[in-house]
Coordinates of C-alpha atoms in Angstrom, one line a residue:
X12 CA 2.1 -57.0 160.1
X13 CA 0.0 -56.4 163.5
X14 CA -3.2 -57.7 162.3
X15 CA -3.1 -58.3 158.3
X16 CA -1.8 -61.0 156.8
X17 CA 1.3 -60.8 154.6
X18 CA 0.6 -61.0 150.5
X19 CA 3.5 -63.4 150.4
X20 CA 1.9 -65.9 152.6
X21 CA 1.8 -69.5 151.6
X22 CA 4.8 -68.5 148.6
X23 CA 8.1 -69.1 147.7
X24 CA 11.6 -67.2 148.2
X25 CA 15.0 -68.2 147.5
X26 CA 17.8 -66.7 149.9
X27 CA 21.4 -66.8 149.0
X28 CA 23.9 -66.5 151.5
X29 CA 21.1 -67.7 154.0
X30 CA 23.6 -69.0 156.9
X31 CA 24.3 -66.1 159.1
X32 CA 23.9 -62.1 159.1
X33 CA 22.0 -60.7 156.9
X34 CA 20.6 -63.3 154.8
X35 CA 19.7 -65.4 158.3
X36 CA 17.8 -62.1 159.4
X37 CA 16.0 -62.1 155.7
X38 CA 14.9 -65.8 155.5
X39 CA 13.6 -65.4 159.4
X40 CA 11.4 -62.6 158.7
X41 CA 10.4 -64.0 155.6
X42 CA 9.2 -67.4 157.4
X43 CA 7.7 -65.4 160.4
X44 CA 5.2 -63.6 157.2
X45 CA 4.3 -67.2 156.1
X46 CA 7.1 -67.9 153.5
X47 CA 8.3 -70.9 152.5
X48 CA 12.1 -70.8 152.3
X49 CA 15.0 -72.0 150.5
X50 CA 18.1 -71.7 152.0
X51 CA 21.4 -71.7 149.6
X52 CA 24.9 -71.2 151.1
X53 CA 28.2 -73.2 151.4
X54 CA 27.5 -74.2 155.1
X55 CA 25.3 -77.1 155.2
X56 CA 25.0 -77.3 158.8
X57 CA 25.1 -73.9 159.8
X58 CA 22.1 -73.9 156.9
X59 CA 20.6 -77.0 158.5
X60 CA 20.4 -75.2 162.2
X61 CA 18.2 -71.8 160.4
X62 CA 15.9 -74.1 158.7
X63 CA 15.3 -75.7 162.2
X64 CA 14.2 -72.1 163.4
X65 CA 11.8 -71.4 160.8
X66 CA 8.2 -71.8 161.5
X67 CA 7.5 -72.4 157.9
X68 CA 8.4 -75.3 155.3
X69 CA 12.1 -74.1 154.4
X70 CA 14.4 -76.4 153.1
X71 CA 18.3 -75.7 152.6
X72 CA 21.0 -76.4 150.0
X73 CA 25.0 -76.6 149.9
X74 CA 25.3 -74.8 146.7
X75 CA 28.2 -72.2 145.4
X76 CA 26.6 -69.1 143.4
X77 CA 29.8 -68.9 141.4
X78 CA 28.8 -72.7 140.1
X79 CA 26.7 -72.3 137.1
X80 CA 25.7 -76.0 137.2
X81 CA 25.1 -76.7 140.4
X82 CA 22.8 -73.4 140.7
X83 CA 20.4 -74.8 137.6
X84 CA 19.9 -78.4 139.8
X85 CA 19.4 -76.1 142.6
X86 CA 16.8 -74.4 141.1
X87 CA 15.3 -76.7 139.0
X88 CA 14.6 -79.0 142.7
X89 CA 13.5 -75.6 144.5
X90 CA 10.7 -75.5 142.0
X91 CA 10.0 -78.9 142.0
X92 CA 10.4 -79.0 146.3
X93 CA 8.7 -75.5 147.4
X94 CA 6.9 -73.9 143.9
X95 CA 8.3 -71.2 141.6
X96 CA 9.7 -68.3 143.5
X97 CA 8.2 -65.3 144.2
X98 CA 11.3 -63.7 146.0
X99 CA 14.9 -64.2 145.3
X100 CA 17.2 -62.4 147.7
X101 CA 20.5 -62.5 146.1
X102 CA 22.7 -62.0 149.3
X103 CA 25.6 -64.1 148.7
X104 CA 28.9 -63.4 147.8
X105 CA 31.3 -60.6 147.5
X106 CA 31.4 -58.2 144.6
X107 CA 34.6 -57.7 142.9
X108 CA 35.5 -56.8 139.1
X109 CA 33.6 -53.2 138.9
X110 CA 29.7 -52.2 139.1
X111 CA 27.1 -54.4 139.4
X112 CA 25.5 -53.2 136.1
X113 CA 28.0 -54.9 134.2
X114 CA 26.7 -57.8 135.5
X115 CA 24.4 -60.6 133.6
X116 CA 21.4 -61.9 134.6
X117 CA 23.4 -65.0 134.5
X118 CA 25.7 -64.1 137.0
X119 CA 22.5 -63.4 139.5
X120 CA 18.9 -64.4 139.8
X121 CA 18.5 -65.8 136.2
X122 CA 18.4 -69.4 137.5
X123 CA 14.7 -68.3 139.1
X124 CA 13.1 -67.2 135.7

């Protein structure tokens, strides 16, 4: 954004999957627009070593999408830790079982509401 600052400066994304490919690529650009950034995968080190890169506040956490539970503590401490997210980039997993229309928001970014 040569010369204009980004409108998600200074807020919050969540960014599943957030230890290599696609989702590393997401929560970099992200940070480089001003974003703080949580990072949520199974890797905690690999996790640990992209937060390191980021030039914004970004913290990370070992957390399983599949695992209801654990994904309400997650976000309950991501609001508490970085503010109420603005983005959620849902890049974790692989889908199986048919479309993703069939899909609740349970099963996806309903932990963010």
């Amino acid at each position: 954004m040569t010369g204009n600052v980004s409108p998600l400066r200074g807020r919050t994304a969540v960014v599943t999957g957030a230890a290599r490919g696609l989702g590393e690529a997401i929560a970099v650009r992200l940070a480089d627009l001003g974003v703080r950034v949580a990072l949520l995968g199974r890797e905690e080190d690999t996790l640990a070593r992209v937060r390191e890169r980021l030039p914004t506040e970004s913290l990370c956490w070992e957390v399983d999408v599949t695992d209801d539970a654990r994904m309400a503590e997650v976000a309950a401490e991501v609001r508490e830790r970085l503010g109420a997210p603005s983005v959620v980039v849902a890049n974790a997993g692989l889908a199986e079982g048919g479309p993703s229309r069939s899909r609740t928001p349970r099963s996806g970014v309903g932990w963010w509401r």
